[in-house]
PDB file of C-alpha atoms in Angstrom:
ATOM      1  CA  UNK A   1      28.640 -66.811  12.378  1.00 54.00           C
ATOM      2  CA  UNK A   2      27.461 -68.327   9.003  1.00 55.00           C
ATOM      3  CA  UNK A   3      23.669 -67.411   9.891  1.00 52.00           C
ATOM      4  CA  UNK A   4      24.603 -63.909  10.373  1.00 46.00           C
ATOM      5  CA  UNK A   5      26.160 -63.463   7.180  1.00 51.00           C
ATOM      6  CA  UNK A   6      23.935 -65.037   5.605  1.00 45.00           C
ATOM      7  CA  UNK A   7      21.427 -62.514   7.340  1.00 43.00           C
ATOM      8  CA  UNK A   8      23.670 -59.404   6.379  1.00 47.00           C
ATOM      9  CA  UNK A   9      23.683 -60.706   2.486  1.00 48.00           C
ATOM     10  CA  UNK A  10      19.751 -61.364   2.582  1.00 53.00           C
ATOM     11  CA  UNK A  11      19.510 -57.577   3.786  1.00 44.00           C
ATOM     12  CA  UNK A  12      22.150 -56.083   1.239  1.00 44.00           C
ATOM     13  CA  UNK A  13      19.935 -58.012  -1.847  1.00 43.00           C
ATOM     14  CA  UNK A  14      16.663 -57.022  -0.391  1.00 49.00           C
ATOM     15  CA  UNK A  15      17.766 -53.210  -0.169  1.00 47.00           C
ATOM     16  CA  UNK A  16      19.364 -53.227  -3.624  1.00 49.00           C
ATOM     17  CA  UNK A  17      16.274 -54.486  -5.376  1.00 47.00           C
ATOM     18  CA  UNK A  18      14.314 -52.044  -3.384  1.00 46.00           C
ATOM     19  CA  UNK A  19      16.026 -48.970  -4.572  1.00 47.00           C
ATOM     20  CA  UNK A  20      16.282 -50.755  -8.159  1.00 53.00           C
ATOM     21  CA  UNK A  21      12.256 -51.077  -7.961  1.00 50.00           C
ATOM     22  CA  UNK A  22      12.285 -47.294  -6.851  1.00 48.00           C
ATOM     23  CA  UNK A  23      13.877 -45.809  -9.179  1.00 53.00           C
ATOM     24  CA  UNK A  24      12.419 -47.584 -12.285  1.00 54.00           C
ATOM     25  CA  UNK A  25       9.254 -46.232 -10.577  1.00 52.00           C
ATOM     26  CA  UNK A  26      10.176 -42.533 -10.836  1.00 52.00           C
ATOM     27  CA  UNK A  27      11.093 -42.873 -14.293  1.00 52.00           C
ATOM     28  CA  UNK A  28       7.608 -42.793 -15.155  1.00 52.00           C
ATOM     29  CA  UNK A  29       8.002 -38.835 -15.983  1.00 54.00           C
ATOM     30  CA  UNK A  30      10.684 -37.545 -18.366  1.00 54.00           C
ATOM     31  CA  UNK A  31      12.537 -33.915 -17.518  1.00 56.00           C
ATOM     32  CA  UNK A  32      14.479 -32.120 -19.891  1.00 68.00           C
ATOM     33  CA  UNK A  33      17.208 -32.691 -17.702  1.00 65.00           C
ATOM     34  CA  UNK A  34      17.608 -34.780 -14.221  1.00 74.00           C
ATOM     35  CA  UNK A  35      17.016 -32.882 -10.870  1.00 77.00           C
ATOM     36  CA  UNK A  36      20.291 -32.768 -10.005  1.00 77.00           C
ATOM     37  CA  UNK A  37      23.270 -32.178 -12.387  1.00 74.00           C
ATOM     38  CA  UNK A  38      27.049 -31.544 -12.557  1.00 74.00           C
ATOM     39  CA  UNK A  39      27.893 -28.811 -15.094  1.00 73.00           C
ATOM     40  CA  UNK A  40      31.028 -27.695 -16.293  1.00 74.00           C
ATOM     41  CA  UNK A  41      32.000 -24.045 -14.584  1.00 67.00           C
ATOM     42  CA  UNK A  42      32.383 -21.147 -16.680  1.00 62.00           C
ATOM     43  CA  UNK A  43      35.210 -19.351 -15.042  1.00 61.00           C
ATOM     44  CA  UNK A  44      33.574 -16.125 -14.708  1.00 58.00           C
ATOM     45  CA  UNK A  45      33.085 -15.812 -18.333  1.00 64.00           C
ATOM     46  CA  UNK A  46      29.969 -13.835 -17.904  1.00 83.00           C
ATOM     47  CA  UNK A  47      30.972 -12.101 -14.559  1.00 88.00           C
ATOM     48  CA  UNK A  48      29.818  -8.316 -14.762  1.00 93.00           C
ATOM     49  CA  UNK A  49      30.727  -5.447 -11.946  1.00 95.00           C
ATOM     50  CA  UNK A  50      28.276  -2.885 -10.487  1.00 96.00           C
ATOM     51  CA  UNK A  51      28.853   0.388  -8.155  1.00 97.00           C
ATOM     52  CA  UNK A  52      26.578   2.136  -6.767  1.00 96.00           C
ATOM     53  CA  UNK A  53      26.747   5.713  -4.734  1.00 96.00           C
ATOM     54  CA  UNK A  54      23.316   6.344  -2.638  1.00 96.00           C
ATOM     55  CA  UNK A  55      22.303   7.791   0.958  1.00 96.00           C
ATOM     56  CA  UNK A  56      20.148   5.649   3.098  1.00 95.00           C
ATOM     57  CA  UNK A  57      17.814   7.524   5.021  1.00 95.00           C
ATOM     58  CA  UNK A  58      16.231   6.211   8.539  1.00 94.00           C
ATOM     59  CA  UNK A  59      13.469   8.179  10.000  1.00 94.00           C
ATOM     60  CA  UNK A  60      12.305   6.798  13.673  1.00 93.00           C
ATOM     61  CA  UNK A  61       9.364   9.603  14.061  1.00 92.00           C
ATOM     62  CA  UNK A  62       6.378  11.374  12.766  1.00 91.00           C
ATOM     63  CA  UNK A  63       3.976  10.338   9.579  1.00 92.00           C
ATOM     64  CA  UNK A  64       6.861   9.684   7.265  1.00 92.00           C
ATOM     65  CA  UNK A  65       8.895   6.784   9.415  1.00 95.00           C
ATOM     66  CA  UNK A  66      10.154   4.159   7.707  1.00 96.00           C
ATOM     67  CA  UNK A  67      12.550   2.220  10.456  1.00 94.00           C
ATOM     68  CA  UNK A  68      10.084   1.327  14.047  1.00 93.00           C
ATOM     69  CA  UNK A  69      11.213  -0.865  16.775  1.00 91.00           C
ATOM     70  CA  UNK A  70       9.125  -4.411  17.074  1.00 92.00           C
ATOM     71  CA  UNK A  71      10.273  -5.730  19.910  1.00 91.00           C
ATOM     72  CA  UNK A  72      12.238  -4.481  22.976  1.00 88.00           C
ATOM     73  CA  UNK A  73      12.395  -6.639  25.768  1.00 86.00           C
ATOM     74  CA  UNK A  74      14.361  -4.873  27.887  1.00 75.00           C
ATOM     75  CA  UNK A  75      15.418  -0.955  28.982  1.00 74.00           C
ATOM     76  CA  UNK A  76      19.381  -2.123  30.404  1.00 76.00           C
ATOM     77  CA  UNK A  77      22.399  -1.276  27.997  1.00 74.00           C
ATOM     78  CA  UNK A  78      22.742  -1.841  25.479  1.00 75.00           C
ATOM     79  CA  UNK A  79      18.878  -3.157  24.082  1.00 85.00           C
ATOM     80  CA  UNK A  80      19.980  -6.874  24.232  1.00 88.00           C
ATOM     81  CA  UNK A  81      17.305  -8.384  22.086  1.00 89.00           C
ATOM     82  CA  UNK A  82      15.823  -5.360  20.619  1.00 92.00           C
ATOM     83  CA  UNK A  83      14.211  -5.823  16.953  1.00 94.00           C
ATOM     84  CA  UNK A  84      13.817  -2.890  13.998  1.00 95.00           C
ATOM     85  CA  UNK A  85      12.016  -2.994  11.231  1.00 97.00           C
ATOM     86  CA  UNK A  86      12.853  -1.145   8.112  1.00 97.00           C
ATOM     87  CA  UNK A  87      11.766   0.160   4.715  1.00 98.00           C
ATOM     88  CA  UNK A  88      13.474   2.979   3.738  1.00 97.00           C
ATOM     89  CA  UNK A  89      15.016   4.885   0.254  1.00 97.00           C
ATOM     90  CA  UNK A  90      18.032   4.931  -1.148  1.00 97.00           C
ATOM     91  CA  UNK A  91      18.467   8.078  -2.738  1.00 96.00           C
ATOM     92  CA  UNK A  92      20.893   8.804  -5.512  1.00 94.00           C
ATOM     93  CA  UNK A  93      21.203  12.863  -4.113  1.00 91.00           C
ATOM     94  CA  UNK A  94      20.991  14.023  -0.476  1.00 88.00           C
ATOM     95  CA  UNK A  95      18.148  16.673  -1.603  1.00 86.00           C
ATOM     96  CA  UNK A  96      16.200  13.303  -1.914  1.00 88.00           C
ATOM     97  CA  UNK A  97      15.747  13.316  -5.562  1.00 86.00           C
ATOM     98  CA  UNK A  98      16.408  10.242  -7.988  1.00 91.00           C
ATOM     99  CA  UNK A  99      14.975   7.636  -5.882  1.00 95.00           C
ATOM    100  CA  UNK A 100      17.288   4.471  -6.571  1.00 96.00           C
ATOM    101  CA  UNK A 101      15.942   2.100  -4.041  1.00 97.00           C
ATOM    102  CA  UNK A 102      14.407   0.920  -0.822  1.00 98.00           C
ATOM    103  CA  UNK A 103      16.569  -0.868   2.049  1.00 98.00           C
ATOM    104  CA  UNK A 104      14.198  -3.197   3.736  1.00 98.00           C
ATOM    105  CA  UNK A 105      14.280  -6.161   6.199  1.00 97.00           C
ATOM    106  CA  UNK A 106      15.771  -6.261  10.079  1.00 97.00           C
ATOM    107  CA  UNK A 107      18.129  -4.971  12.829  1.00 94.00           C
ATOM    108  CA  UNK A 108      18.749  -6.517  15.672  1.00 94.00           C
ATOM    109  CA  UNK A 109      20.689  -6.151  18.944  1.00 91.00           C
ATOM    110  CA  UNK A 110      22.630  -9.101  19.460  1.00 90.00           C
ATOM    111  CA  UNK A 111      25.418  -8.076  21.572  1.00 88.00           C
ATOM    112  CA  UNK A 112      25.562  -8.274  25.559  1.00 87.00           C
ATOM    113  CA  UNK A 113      28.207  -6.137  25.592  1.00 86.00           C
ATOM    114  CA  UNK A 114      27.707  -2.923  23.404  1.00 85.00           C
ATOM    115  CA  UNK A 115      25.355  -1.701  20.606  1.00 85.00           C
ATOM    116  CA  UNK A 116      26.259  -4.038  18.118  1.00 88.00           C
ATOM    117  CA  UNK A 117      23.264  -4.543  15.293  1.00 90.00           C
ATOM    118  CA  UNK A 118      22.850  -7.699  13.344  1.00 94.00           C
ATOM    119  CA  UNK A 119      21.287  -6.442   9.890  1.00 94.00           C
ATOM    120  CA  UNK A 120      19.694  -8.587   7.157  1.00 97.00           C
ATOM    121  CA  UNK A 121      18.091  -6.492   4.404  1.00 98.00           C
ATOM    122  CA  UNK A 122      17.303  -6.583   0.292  1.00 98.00           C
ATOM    123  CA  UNK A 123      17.673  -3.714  -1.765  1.00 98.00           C
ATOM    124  CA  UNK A 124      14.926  -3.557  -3.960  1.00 98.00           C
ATOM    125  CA  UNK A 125      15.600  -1.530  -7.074  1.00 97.00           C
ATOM    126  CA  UNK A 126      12.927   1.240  -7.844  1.00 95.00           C
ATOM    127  CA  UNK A 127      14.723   2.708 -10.743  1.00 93.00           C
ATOM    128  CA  UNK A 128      12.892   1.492 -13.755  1.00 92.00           C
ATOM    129  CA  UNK A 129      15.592  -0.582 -16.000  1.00 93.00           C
ATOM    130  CA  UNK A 130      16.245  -2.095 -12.433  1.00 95.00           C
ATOM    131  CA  UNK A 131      12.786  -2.537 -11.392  1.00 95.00           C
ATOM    132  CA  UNK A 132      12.399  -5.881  -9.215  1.00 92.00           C
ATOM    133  CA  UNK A 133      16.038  -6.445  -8.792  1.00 96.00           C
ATOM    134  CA  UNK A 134      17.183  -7.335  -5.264  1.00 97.00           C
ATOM    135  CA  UNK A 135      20.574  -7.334  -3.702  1.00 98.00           C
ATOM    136  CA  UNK A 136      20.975  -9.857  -0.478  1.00 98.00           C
ATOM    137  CA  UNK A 137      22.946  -8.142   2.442  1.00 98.00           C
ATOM    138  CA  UNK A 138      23.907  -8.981   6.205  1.00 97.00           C
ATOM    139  CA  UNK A 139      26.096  -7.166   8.158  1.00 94.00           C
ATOM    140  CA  UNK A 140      27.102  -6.273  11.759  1.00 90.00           C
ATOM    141  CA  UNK A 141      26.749  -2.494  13.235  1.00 87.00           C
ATOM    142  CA  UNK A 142      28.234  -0.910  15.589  1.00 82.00           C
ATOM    143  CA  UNK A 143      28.017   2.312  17.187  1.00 71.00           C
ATOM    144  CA  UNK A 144      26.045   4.559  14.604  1.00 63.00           C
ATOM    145  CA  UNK A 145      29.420   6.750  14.004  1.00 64.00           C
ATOM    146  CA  UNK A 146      31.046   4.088  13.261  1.00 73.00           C
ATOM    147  CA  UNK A 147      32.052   3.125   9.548  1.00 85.00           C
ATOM    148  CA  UNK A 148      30.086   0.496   8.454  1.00 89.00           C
ATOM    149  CA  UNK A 149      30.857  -2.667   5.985  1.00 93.00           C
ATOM    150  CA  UNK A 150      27.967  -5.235   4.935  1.00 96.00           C
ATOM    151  CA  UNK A 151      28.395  -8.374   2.541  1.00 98.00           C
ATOM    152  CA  UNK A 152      26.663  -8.771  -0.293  1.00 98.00           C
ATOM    153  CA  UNK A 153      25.220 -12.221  -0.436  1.00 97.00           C
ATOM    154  CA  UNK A 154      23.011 -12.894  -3.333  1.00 97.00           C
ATOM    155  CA  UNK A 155      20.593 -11.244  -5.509  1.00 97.00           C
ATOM    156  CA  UNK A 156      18.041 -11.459  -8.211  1.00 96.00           C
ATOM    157  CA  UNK A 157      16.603 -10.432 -11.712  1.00 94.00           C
ATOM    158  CA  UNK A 158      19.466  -8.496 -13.018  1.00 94.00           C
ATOM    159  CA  UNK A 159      21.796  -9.480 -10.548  1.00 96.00           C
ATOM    160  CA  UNK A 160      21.407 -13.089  -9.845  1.00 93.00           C
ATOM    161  CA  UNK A 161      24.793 -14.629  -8.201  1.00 92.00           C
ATOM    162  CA  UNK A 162      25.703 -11.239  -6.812  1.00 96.00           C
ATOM    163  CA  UNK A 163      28.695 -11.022  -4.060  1.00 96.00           C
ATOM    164  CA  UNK A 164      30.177  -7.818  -3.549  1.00 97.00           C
ATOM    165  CA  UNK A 165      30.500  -5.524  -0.241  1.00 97.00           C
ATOM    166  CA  UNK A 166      29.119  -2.367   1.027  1.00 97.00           C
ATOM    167  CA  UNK A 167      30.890   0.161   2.701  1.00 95.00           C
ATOM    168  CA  UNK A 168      29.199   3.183   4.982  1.00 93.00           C
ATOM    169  CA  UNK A 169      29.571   5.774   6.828  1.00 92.00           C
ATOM    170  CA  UNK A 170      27.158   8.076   8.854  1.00 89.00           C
ATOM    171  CA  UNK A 171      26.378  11.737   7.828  1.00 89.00           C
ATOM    172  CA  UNK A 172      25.406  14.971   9.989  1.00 83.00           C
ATOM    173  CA  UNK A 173      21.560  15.653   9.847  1.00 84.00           C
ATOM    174  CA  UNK A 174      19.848  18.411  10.631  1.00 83.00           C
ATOM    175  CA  UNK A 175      16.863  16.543  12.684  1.00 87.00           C
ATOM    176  CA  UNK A 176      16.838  12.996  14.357  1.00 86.00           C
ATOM    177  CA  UNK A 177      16.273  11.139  11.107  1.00 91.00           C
ATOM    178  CA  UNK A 178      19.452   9.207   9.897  1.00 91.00           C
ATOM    179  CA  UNK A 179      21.567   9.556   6.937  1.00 92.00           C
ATOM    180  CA  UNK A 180      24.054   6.950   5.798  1.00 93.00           C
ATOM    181  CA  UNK A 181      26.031   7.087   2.747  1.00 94.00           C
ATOM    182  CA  UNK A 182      26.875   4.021   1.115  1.00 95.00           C
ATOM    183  CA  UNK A 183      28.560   2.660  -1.482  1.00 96.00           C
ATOM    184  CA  UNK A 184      27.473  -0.641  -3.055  1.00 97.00           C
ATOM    185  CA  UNK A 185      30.457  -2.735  -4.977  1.00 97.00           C
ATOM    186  CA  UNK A 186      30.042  -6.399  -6.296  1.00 96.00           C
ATOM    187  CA  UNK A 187      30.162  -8.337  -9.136  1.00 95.00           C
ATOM    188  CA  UNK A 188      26.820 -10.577 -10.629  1.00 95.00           C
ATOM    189  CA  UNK A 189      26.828 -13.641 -13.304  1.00 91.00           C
ATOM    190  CA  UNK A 190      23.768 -13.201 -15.815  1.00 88.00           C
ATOM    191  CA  UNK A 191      21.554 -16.285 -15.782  1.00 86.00           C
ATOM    192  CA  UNK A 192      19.167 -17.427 -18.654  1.00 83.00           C
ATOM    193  CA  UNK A 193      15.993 -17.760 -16.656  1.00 82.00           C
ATOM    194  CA  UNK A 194      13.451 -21.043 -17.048  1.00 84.00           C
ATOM    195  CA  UNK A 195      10.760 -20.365 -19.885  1.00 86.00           C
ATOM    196  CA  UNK A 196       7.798 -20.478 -18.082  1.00 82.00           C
TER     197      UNK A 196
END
């Protein structure tokens, strides 16, 4: 009993000069500030709001496409497994003026039992005081009629530590393109942004 503690205390001294030796080796190299570090929060201090109203617009045909299935593995309801790719505008009129946006990322079919669509897609801003700006949003779809609600789960540039939701519904069309109006909520925290 004695030679295992004095085996289990060997070990513990070993492994504590060790880590001591380690970490006097990594402060070779000064940083402004450590790695890691616990700040005080600012209780939303700085938290802003956005809205925006646009139309989505999904066309699956001809020379202007912008949404094309990647992979469908199978032809039995409902698609399981099926992939889309998107990039298409967000427009801040239906007569497809005032381009706002682009919606692009990924759709797929990841229910057994009905259509239901997994999305993950940015917004990328177009408009120019917004220009490189991204919203983070993931959703489920179901059936193309009905109403639609996404989460907004980060962003960037302008709206870094965005959250927010995004609420849709499906308009008429006069060809087999698809419109979608949306309209984009949330709430984003300004960041001061490294100098380099």
């Amino acid at each position: 009993m004695a030679a295992l503690t004095l085996l289990i205390f060997s070990l513990l001294v070993s492994t504590t000069i060790a880590i001591e030796d380690f970490q006097n080796t990594q402060g070779t190299e000064k940083e402004e500030r450590p790695a890691f570090q616990a700040l005080p929060l600012q209780l939303n201090a700085d938290l802003k709001q956005f809205y925006f109203h646009v139309y989505l617009h999904q066309i699956f045909d001809g020379d202007k496409k912008n949404t094309i299935t990647a992979i469908s593995p199978n032809s039995d309801f409902p698609n399981f497994g099926q992939l889309s790719i998107m990039d298409a505008p967000l427009w801040g009129y239906l007569n497809q003026t005032n381009l706002i946006a682009r919606a692009q990322g990924v759709s797929i079919q990841s229910d057994q039992k009905t259509y239901g669509w997994h999305m993950s897609f940015n917004i990328e801003f177009e408009m120019k005081e917004l220009k490189g700006s991204t919203l983070m949003v993931m959703g489920r779809t179901l059936e193309l009629t009905t109403p639609r609600e996404f989460a907004i789960v980060g962003g960037t540039g302008v709206f870094s530590l965005a959250t927010g939701q995004i609420y849709g519904r499906r308009l008429s069309s006069p060809d087999e393109s698809v419109w979608t109006e949306l309209k984009i909520l949330g709430y984003y925290t300004p960041m001061k942004k490294p100098d380099w």
